[in-house]
Structure formats: C-alpha cells, structure tokens
XYZ file of C-alpha atoms in Angstrom:
528
model
C -2.683 4.658 -36.927
C -4.770 1.711 -38.677
C -7.994 -0.081 -36.504
C -7.775 -1.618 -33.246
C -7.591 -5.785 -33.194
C -9.719 -7.344 -31.246
C -8.678 -10.457 -29.243
C -11.614 -13.259 -29.069
C -11.509 -14.523 -26.349
C -9.160 -17.945 -27.493
C -6.997 -16.355 -29.706
C -3.611 -15.666 -28.435
C -1.231 -12.598 -30.140
C 2.776 -13.813 -32.024
C 4.765 -10.924 -30.882
C 7.203 -9.959 -33.517
C 10.185 -9.769 -34.319
C 10.864 -5.764 -34.460
C 9.496 -6.474 -30.900
C 12.782 -7.206 -30.148
C 15.345 -5.690 -32.605
C 17.450 -3.625 -31.069
C 15.927 0.747 -31.454
C 16.827 2.837 -34.033
C 20.042 5.406 -33.516
C 17.103 8.388 -34.542
C 14.480 7.090 -32.120
C 16.999 5.539 -28.963
C 17.665 9.485 -28.658
C 14.960 11.434 -30.003
C 12.972 13.299 -26.915
C 9.963 11.614 -25.437
C 7.546 14.078 -25.241
C 8.837 15.443 -29.810
C 8.808 11.501 -30.662
C 5.460 9.946 -29.251
C 3.957 13.941 -30.870
C 5.455 13.197 -34.716
C 3.360 12.674 -37.261
C 5.657 10.884 -38.888
C 5.229 8.281 -39.093
C 8.669 5.967 -38.705
C 9.652 8.402 -36.017
C 7.308 7.827 -33.626
C 7.496 3.257 -33.598
C 7.707 2.455 -30.246
C 11.330 2.226 -28.966
C 12.151 -0.681 -27.695
C 15.302 0.313 -26.064
C 12.955 1.609 -23.185
C 10.885 -2.310 -22.523
C 11.929 -4.235 -20.391
C 12.645 -7.542 -22.754
C 10.274 -9.437 -20.800
C 7.810 -7.680 -21.885
C 8.602 -7.515 -25.671
C 8.378 -10.827 -26.224
C 4.372 -10.858 -25.157
C 3.513 -7.477 -25.608
C 2.992 -6.641 -29.421
C 3.417 -3.298 -30.886
C -0.540 -2.346 -31.376
C -2.668 -1.947 -29.837
C -5.238 -5.827 -29.192
C -9.208 -4.533 -28.367
C -10.504 -6.873 -25.595
C -14.078 -8.213 -25.021
C -15.747 -8.163 -22.298
C -16.844 -11.101 -21.473
C -13.265 -12.108 -22.507
C -11.490 -9.268 -19.715
C -13.695 -10.900 -17.067
C -12.678 -13.861 -17.539
C -8.581 -12.755 -16.811
C -9.369 -11.207 -14.052
C -11.029 -13.848 -12.154
C -7.742 -15.417 -12.831
C -5.302 -12.709 -11.791
C -8.259 -11.453 -8.424
C -7.981 -15.880 -7.678
C -4.108 -15.074 -7.520
C -3.200 -11.853 -7.034
C -5.978 -9.859 -5.652
C -6.715 -13.164 -2.979
C -2.252 -13.491 -2.048
C -2.926 -9.056 -1.441
C -5.417 -9.378 0.264
C -5.135 -12.773 3.213
C -1.114 -11.926 3.489
C -2.203 -8.212 4.520
C -4.225 -9.793 6.916
C -1.795 -11.551 8.470
C 1.509 -8.109 8.433
C -1.574 -6.711 9.972
C -3.095 -9.224 12.356
C 1.488 -9.473 12.985
C 1.929 -6.043 14.042
C -1.496 -4.936 15.760
C -0.462 -8.374 17.833
C 1.418 -5.502 20.230
C -1.402 -4.417 21.266
C -3.516 -6.384 22.038
C -0.733 -8.525 24.448
C -0.524 -5.036 26.520
C -3.455 -5.531 28.087
C -1.684 -9.709 28.384
C 0.208 -8.882 31.278
C 3.401 -9.065 28.512
C 4.794 -5.857 30.555
C 4.396 -7.081 34.352
C 6.307 -10.222 32.610
C 8.711 -8.552 30.909
C 9.727 -5.949 32.914
C 9.197 -3.108 30.799
C 8.840 0.633 32.376
C 9.261 3.913 31.325
C 8.881 4.924 27.387
C 9.401 1.196 27.497
C 6.935 -0.253 25.771
C 6.186 3.090 22.575
C 9.494 1.191 21.771
C 8.338 -1.664 20.316
C 6.108 -0.414 18.662
C 8.433 2.407 17.276
C 12.191 0.152 16.687
C 9.550 -1.548 13.886
C 9.122 1.179 11.095
C 12.960 3.009 12.414
C 14.097 -1.027 10.628
C 11.359 0.195 7.629
C 12.444 3.645 7.581
C 15.612 1.604 6.956
C 15.713 -1.143 4.649
C 11.743 0.982 2.845
C 14.855 2.268 0.063
C 16.960 -1.174 -0.386
C 13.941 -3.586 -0.641
C 12.636 -0.857 -3.520
C 16.250 -1.467 -5.532
C 15.598 -5.190 -5.102
C 12.011 -5.196 -5.275
C 12.634 -4.032 -9.728
C 15.262 -5.920 -10.141
C 14.098 -9.603 -7.826
C 11.036 -11.887 -9.085
C 9.021 -10.044 -6.880
C 6.222 -12.830 -5.745
C 9.851 -15.525 -4.908
C 10.905 -12.145 -2.929
C 8.558 -11.436 -0.574
C 7.461 -15.376 -0.094
C 10.708 -15.503 1.742
C 10.104 -12.286 3.493
C 6.808 -13.561 5.117
C 8.691 -16.477 5.864
C 10.986 -15.007 7.987
C 8.202 -13.138 9.021
C 7.182 -15.190 10.968
C 9.776 -17.544 12.665
C 10.392 -13.587 14.400
C 7.345 -12.823 15.685
C 7.043 -17.298 17.359
C 10.899 -16.072 18.054
C 8.993 -12.756 20.706
C 7.413 -15.705 22.718
C 11.440 -16.723 23.606
C 11.745 -13.093 24.741
C 12.674 -12.433 29.049
C 13.399 -8.377 28.339
C 13.258 -5.335 26.731
C 16.432 -5.193 24.754
C 15.548 -8.830 23.723
C 12.269 -8.119 22.492
C 13.959 -4.049 21.358
C 15.701 -6.792 18.521
C 12.652 -8.706 17.535
C 11.034 -6.612 16.881
C 13.251 -4.794 14.453
C 13.603 -8.345 12.567
C 10.604 -8.314 12.083
C 10.251 -4.294 10.530
C 12.534 -5.467 8.730
C 11.799 -7.872 6.779
C 7.893 -6.793 7.267
C 9.013 -3.624 5.091
C 8.400 -5.391 1.589
C 4.600 -5.498 2.120
C 3.215 -2.115 0.825
C 5.405 -1.499 -1.922
C 5.056 -5.505 -3.261
C 1.856 -5.213 -3.179
C 1.093 -1.365 -5.063
C 3.920 -2.586 -7.714
C 1.836 -6.284 -8.038
C -1.311 -3.874 -8.727
C -0.540 -1.919 -11.748
C 1.116 -4.631 -13.378
C -2.034 -6.976 -13.086
C -4.540 -4.623 -12.976
C -5.850 -1.771 -15.470
C -5.373 1.594 -13.976
C -9.755 2.246 -13.269
C -8.966 -1.888 -11.757
C -6.702 -0.200 -8.665
C -8.237 1.636 -6.222
C -10.659 -0.771 -6.083
C -6.915 -3.555 -5.336
C -5.681 -1.095 -2.934
C -8.546 -0.968 -1.462
C -9.765 -4.253 -0.774
C -6.513 -5.099 0.596
C -5.615 -2.272 3.311
C -8.686 -2.664 4.214
C -7.489 -5.921 6.286
C -6.647 -3.795 9.047
C -9.449 -3.774 10.028
C -10.357 -7.205 10.015
C -7.457 -7.770 11.849
C -9.200 -6.265 14.512
C -12.737 -8.041 14.186
C -10.154 -10.920 14.349
C -7.760 -10.307 16.234
C -10.221 -8.679 19.169
C -12.088 -12.091 19.660
C -8.537 -13.739 18.699
C -6.984 -12.259 22.159
C -9.777 -12.589 23.687
C -9.562 -16.624 23.351
C -6.070 -16.662 24.327
C -6.210 -13.887 27.287
C -8.608 -16.879 28.292
C -5.839 -19.142 28.789
C -4.381 -19.788 32.569
C -2.604 -22.633 33.339
C 0.431 -24.757 30.907
C 4.054 -23.073 30.275
C 2.481 -20.450 27.441
C 1.333 -16.918 29.077
C -1.343 -15.870 26.510
C 1.061 -13.268 24.855
C 3.430 -15.815 24.570
C 0.979 -18.440 22.934
C -0.047 -15.690 21.077
C 3.125 -15.345 19.501
C 3.882 -18.581 18.203
C 0.465 -18.876 16.449
C 0.710 -16.375 14.600
C 4.403 -17.340 13.971
C 3.672 -20.612 12.626
C 0.432 -19.689 11.090
C 2.929 -16.880 9.018
C 5.277 -19.245 8.268
C 2.829 -21.841 6.140
C 1.127 -18.397 4.700
C 5.357 -18.155 3.266
C 5.745 -21.474 2.156
C 2.048 -21.348 0.277
C 3.050 -18.033 -1.857
C 6.176 -19.241 -3.200
C 4.110 -21.562 -4.486
C 1.279 -20.720 -5.911
C 1.755 -16.328 -6.214
C 2.908 -15.806 -10.491
C 6.009 -12.752 -9.814
C 4.189 -11.871 -12.940
C 2.156 -12.308 -15.850
C 5.251 -12.853 -18.290
C 6.399 -15.257 -16.047
C 3.165 -17.520 -14.972
C 3.442 -20.865 -15.095
C 0.256 -21.264 -14.438
C -2.052 -19.457 -17.120
C -0.688 -20.100 -21.075
C 0.336 -18.423 -23.253
C -2.430 -17.205 -25.103
C -3.681 -15.657 -21.171
C -0.154 -13.980 -20.158
C 0.008 -11.973 -23.661
C -3.943 -11.096 -22.700
C -3.204 -10.343 -19.524
C -0.069 -8.058 -20.543
C -1.566 -5.834 -23.596
C -5.872 -5.517 -20.966
C -3.043 -2.878 -19.366
C -1.847 -0.854 -21.255
C -4.905 1.651 -21.341
C -2.473 2.382 -17.788
C 1.161 4.044 -20.228
C 3.089 2.922 -16.933
C 4.471 -0.096 -17.554
C 4.500 -3.207 -16.105
C 8.885 -3.896 -15.093
C 11.691 -2.278 -16.382
C 14.857 -4.293 -14.382
C 17.160 -0.882 -15.358
C 17.444 1.815 -13.474
C 17.732 4.658 -15.139
C 19.377 8.234 -13.122
C 16.614 10.700 -14.706
C 14.500 9.205 -13.679
C 14.984 8.918 -9.656
C 15.516 12.663 -9.926
C 12.540 13.245 -11.845
C 11.034 11.650 -8.806
C 12.093 14.393 -5.944
C 12.405 17.058 -8.290
C 8.448 16.463 -9.051
C 5.671 18.011 -6.322
C 3.427 14.995 -5.891
C 5.583 13.042 -4.510
C 6.403 15.576 -2.030
C 2.135 15.665 -2.084
C 2.221 11.616 -1.437
C 4.913 12.272 1.752
C 3.497 14.073 3.269
C -0.224 12.183 3.561
C 1.401 9.231 4.679
C 2.230 11.307 7.476
C 0.013 13.121 7.768
C -2.339 10.266 8.326
C 0.175 7.592 9.362
C 1.679 9.576 13.062
C -1.894 9.957 14.244
C -2.875 6.084 13.237
C -0.007 5.018 14.926
C -0.829 5.655 17.661
C -3.508 5.265 17.568
C -3.282 0.983 17.083
C -0.002 0.789 19.385
C -2.232 2.529 22.276
C -5.638 1.298 21.674
C -6.314 -1.281 23.462
C -4.157 1.222 26.889
C -6.580 4.383 25.464
C -10.559 1.660 25.468
C -9.420 0.182 29.161
C -8.077 3.981 29.674
C -12.229 4.509 29.466
C -13.329 2.436 32.592
C -14.133 -1.330 30.381
C -12.553 -3.927 31.023
C -10.361 -6.253 29.984
C -13.062 -8.747 27.607
C -14.514 -5.751 26.892
C -12.067 -3.752 25.764
C -10.627 -6.496 23.662
C -14.604 -6.923 21.904
C -14.829 -3.322 21.120
C -11.820 -3.438 19.197
C -13.681 -5.526 17.208
C -16.047 -3.318 16.348
C -13.144 -0.239 16.037
C -12.374 -2.899 12.567
C -15.897 -2.960 11.190
C -15.993 0.557 11.333
C -12.662 1.185 9.680
C -14.182 -1.096 7.052
C -17.518 0.912 6.506
C -15.057 3.461 5.851
C -12.082 1.972 2.815
C -15.639 0.761 1.408
C -17.607 4.314 1.879
C -15.046 5.946 0.508
C -14.414 3.943 -2.653
C -17.726 4.004 -3.121
C -18.099 7.120 -3.489
C -14.827 7.397 -5.737
C -15.474 4.922 -7.985
C -18.995 7.056 -9.019
C -17.422 11.297 -8.551
C -14.264 9.752 -10.113
C -12.795 11.973 -7.355
C -10.476 10.556 -5.106
C -8.923 14.202 -3.299
C -12.706 15.299 -2.026
C -13.119 12.169 -0.679
C -10.222 12.479 1.425
C -10.442 16.152 2.456
C -14.543 15.063 3.327
C -13.533 11.521 5.976
C -10.834 13.923 7.767
C -13.779 16.255 8.892
C -15.157 13.224 11.661
C -11.380 12.975 12.895
C -11.215 17.021 14.030
C -14.836 15.862 15.458
C -13.736 12.727 17.762
C -10.437 13.650 19.119
C -11.617 17.152 18.905
C -14.147 15.563 21.814
C -11.722 13.401 23.655
C -9.520 15.530 24.376
C -12.454 18.703 25.517
C -14.738 15.849 27.654
C -14.286 13.694 31.009
C -14.743 10.209 30.662
C -18.095 11.041 34.672
C -20.860 7.779 33.793
C -21.486 5.502 31.064
C -23.313 7.695 28.719
C -19.395 10.009 28.716
C -17.661 6.624 28.531
C -19.933 5.443 25.599
C -19.419 8.570 23.498
C -16.052 8.986 23.867
C -15.909 5.513 22.490
C -17.787 7.350 19.558
C -15.252 10.067 19.744
C -12.367 7.389 19.240
C -13.884 5.078 16.612
C -14.601 8.262 14.964
C -11.639 9.688 14.645
C -10.411 7.044 11.897
C -12.324 7.753 9.798
C -8.515 10.295 8.116
C -7.474 6.427 7.300
C -9.018 6.570 3.532
C -7.097 9.627 3.211
C -4.756 7.289 3.088
C -6.108 3.981 1.167
C -6.459 6.157 -2.257
C -3.313 8.577 -1.904
C -1.062 4.818 -2.356
C -4.203 4.780 -4.912
C -3.218 7.219 -6.431
C 0.679 6.611 -6.468
C -0.722 3.538 -8.576
C -1.662 5.397 -10.803
C -0.615 8.353 -10.767
C 3.857 7.837 -11.870
C 5.206 5.758 -14.408
C 8.315 5.290 -15.588
C 9.754 2.258 -13.610
C 13.262 3.949 -11.813
C 10.815 7.285 -10.814
C 8.130 4.697 -9.061
C 10.092 2.843 -6.917
C 11.398 6.417 -6.119
C 8.288 8.135 -4.671
C 7.466 4.629 -3.555
C 9.844 3.940 -1.280
C 10.142 8.034 -0.562
C 6.400 7.263 0.995
C 7.218 4.046 3.062
C 10.140 5.866 4.747
C 7.419 8.852 5.554
C 5.846 6.564 6.362
C 8.259 4.300 8.630
C 9.779 8.331 10.234
C 6.034 9.629 11.184
C 4.600 5.396 12.362
C 8.058 6.145 14.683
C 6.681 9.347 15.862
C 3.490 8.404 16.526
C 3.876 6.262 19.414
C 6.495 8.460 20.679
C 3.113 11.667 21.581
C 1.492 9.002 23.190
C 3.469 9.837 27.138
C 3.358 8.014 29.828
C 2.292 10.460 32.424
C -0.189 12.226 29.962
C -2.218 9.417 30.464
C -5.399 8.329 29.812
C -6.204 11.704 28.283
C -3.194 11.690 26.667
C -4.095 15.754 25.738
C 0.235 16.185 24.079
C -1.150 13.695 21.904
C -4.734 14.417 20.683
C -3.197 18.092 19.701
C -0.721 16.216 18.039
C -2.994 14.582 15.329
C -5.059 17.760 14.661
C -1.912 19.707 13.652
C -1.615 16.657 11.663
C -4.976 16.548 10.132
C -5.119 20.534 9.019
C -2.324 20.210 7.772
C -3.353 17.402 5.519
C -6.319 19.613 4.263
C -3.592 22.757 2.889
C -1.563 19.209 1.244
C -4.724 17.639 0.229
C -5.723 21.341 -2.065
C -2.256 22.100 -3.174
C -1.683 19.029 -4.738
C -5.542 18.521 -6.442
C -4.659 22.439 -7.438
C -1.236 21.228 -8.974
C -2.717 17.999 -10.701
C -5.614 19.468 -12.226
C -3.092 22.513 -14.014
C -0.511 19.520 -14.656
C -3.107 18.068 -16.934
C -4.480 21.520 -18.664
C -0.102 21.638 -19.398
C -0.259 19.316 -21.750
C -3.730 18.522 -22.215
C -2.435 22.199 -24.584
C 0.365 21.094 -26.370
C -2.127 18.268 -27.369
C -4.775 16.032 -26.017
C -4.543 12.671 -25.687
C -4.819 10.274 -28.106
C -6.163 7.727 -26.763
C -6.127 4.602 -30.179
C -2.662 5.603 -29.666
C -0.889 3.315 -27.073
C 1.535 1.962 -28.781
C 3.611 3.604 -26.630
C 2.457 2.727 -23.486
C 4.966 -0.044 -22.125
C 8.512 2.008 -23.137
C 9.378 2.640 -19.499
C 8.408 6.724 -19.649
C 7.240 8.605 -17.002
C 4.176 10.246 -16.536
C 5.619 14.172 -17.584
C 7.648 12.723 -20.777
C 4.560 10.961 -21.606
C 2.407 13.334 -23.906
C -0.638 11.339 -23.861
C -0.659 10.945 -20.110
C -2.700 12.616 -17.544
C -3.378 12.169 -13.971
C -6.766 10.801 -11.570
C -7.487 13.717 -8.664
C-alpha cells in the first residue's frame, strides 16, 4: 500500500465512485480475517457492501493523515456541538433523576402519604422501565437520526418531570416515575454511540468521563438549588412541587435547543462544511469500529452474546450500580441519619459531588499516564471497602464519629471510576454496529436490574445504619475485583492470540469503516 496522504486544513477529499459500487462476489463472500490478511491486492480491497452508504460517500478508500493543527480545529468544533450537549444533557438527567433524593426531606413522603417501602419503589420503577425499553431503544438508535431521537425523549421526560408536582399519592407518582424511566432510557446508550462516532479511540475515555462526572456536578448544584427551594414556606406550591416544575420546564427548553443544535452524524452535519465533514469522518478511521450502519447483522448479535467481555462489562455494571443507586437515592436520608440538620444535609451533598468529580478526574489522569484502565479501576475500589466497613462498625456517638462516618460515606463512592472507565471501554473495545448495540443494551439492562435492586436493600426497619445494605455492597465490591482481574486476563490473552497470527498493520486502515466486529478484524487490538 502507498504512503498515506496528508490533508491540509482546507483540502476536501472527493469521494471515489468505486466507493459506492457493490463489492465483487469473491470479496463479499470471503471470510473477513482471511480477506484482510490476504496479500492479494484485489482480495484485500474494502468490502463496500459492509460500509454504510452515507459513510461511503464521505470516506476515501485510502487513509488520509490529518495534520495536528487541523485535527485540533476539528476537535474543537466537535466539542462545541457534541461534547457540550452531552455534558449539559447528562447534568440535567442526573439532576432530574436525583431530585427524588432531595425532595425526600421536603415533606414529599408526608404530602403524598407514602409508607413502608413505597419511597424505594419510586426509584426502582424507573429502572424497571429502563430494563423493559433498553433493547428497543438501542434497536432504534441504530436506525433513526440519533440527535433528533435524543431531543424528542428529553422533551418528553421534561414534561413528565413537571407532572410530578400534580401527584397526590403513591399510585400517581409510580406512573410518572415509570414514564420518566422510559424516556430517560435513551441518554447513556446514545452517548456511548456518539462518543465512538465522533471521537478518536484515544479521546473517548476523556469524553465519557466529562459527561459522566456530571453526576458529581448535579450533587453540587442540586444541593444548592434544593436548599433554595426548601426555603419556600408560602404560596400555592410546596417546595417539592416547585422543584419538579422548575426542573421540568428547564428540561423541555433544553430538548428543543438540542433538536436544532446537535447534528445526527458527521455526514449529516449541516453546520460544517463538506471538506470538514470528510475530515471528521477520516479522523476516526483509526478507531476501526466504524461510524454507523443501519443493517442488523444476526451473526454480530450472536457474537456479542458469546463474547466474554460482554458479560464482564455487565458484571462491572451490576457491581457498581447496585451500590450507587441505593447510596444515591438514600443519600439525604443516610446523611441526615448521622444527625445533621436538613440544611446541613443539603449542603453536605455538595461536598459529595465535588469528591465524585475529583475521583473521576484523577482516575482519568492515571489512565492517560499509565494506559492501565482495569488496574486503575481495581485501585479505586479499595477506598470503597474501607468506607463501607467503617459505616458498618462505627456507631454515631459524638461529633467526631459523625464527621468520620460522613467522610467514610464519601470515600465509599470511589468505585464510580470503575463505572466510567467500563463505559469508555465498551466504546473503544467493541466493533461492529449490531454487536456494539447488543453489548450496550446488555450493559444497560444489567445497570437497570442493579439500579432497581439497589434501593430495595435499604430496608426501612434496618435504618439508620443499614447493615444489610452495606454488607450487600461489600459483596459487590469483592465480585467487582474478581471480574476486573478476569477481564484483564481475557483481553490480554485475546491480543496475544491476534499477535500470534499477525502483527498490527498500522498503515492498513482501508477496512476501518467496514461493519466488522473486533474479532473479525485482525488489525483490531483491545485496550485494558
């Protein structure tokens, strides 16, 4: 293969007519691994039958090397249209979803006559809805304009959130919470796909971390806003009703903005020039995970179900989400159980948000410096063991133990780095659009199952120390460490098997946009 071309900042790369031609029969029917490894020039050509037609119109047959100045210019344009939207959207979703924790001490349980485990079910029902709608949502995301579908669901969940204010009892709250879960299902799966569609493999861990750290951002802003709403003591609205209406209206406005601002893909981005769109497609060639493909391939779905890494990511999701959902939903109740006032509880939640951001940023920094994703995940589980054990064995007797228990609650959430890095590994390690869709769906189904169980282990009769819940969390952390070790061994072993067959041909990226899985592409290597 000849030397790669270098594209200047303004040079458009014209699509070649042959890119849109159907593949020759021998290329179409050949085994992908044999075809890519073949020394036959004709046999080694791209199979255009496996390349999405929109992508083929913008991608060239040969690699185009983009100079660094142009690459940075393109990334800034993408950040403005894509990353900024993902960050704000995830912040709003986290704020909307976390509202139930803040209103738990704003008289909502009393005003709506909740009793027993009914408050727990208001969180659980969201994740049951996500569990039901996850696979249909991922099926749709592969086929519809992703930005428009995201905007539609955001508008719908904003309306649903505002309707919470009109709910007088548990039954009505259960209905709107379930609808909220249905509409919010689109958020994380679409972000994983957007991250792999627009960003280089080396950029995806940072992109995922930036939007995921909004879980911490909402703790900071949410605590402050919740305190402001809690000051409402007159007028037609209770504080919890005002917060639902305010957040719901803001969410609807944001959804409308996204409809007009965010492009569906690099190929459909009317906000960019044709030359820049071609270069944006080209800059993600090195990912070798494709951009989009609307064809459902049964063999890829089956491969996803047989791939051990799929179930590794699912177990990581379960082991991190079960503690997260419970600790999140009962955050205010747990902290107030340490004998803090309502005001102190809301403000201390802000400190928790800052700690989560520090955890995510520091883990990203370590991964960038060392390249060790799974080892970093394992290291950040250690403080979770320590914090949880302290909360189980230390009794709150004075101000010193109260502060110690609060710090222990904070550091117990260090495992959040594992959640974030695992999501970015799915984005970077799974190729083939159908396979990625199935793996993402399976991951978030696991997430929904764990999230629905999480609040249920916080039993009302076990308060305020919740021994059963924290013992369950320790079991999750133990399993998480085992899964991390096993997954690292598996991915390292898969790379060794590929190296034994063929060394990576970094120059041969002519098959990068074909809808091939990570197993089918002999040049693909896993990160771990």
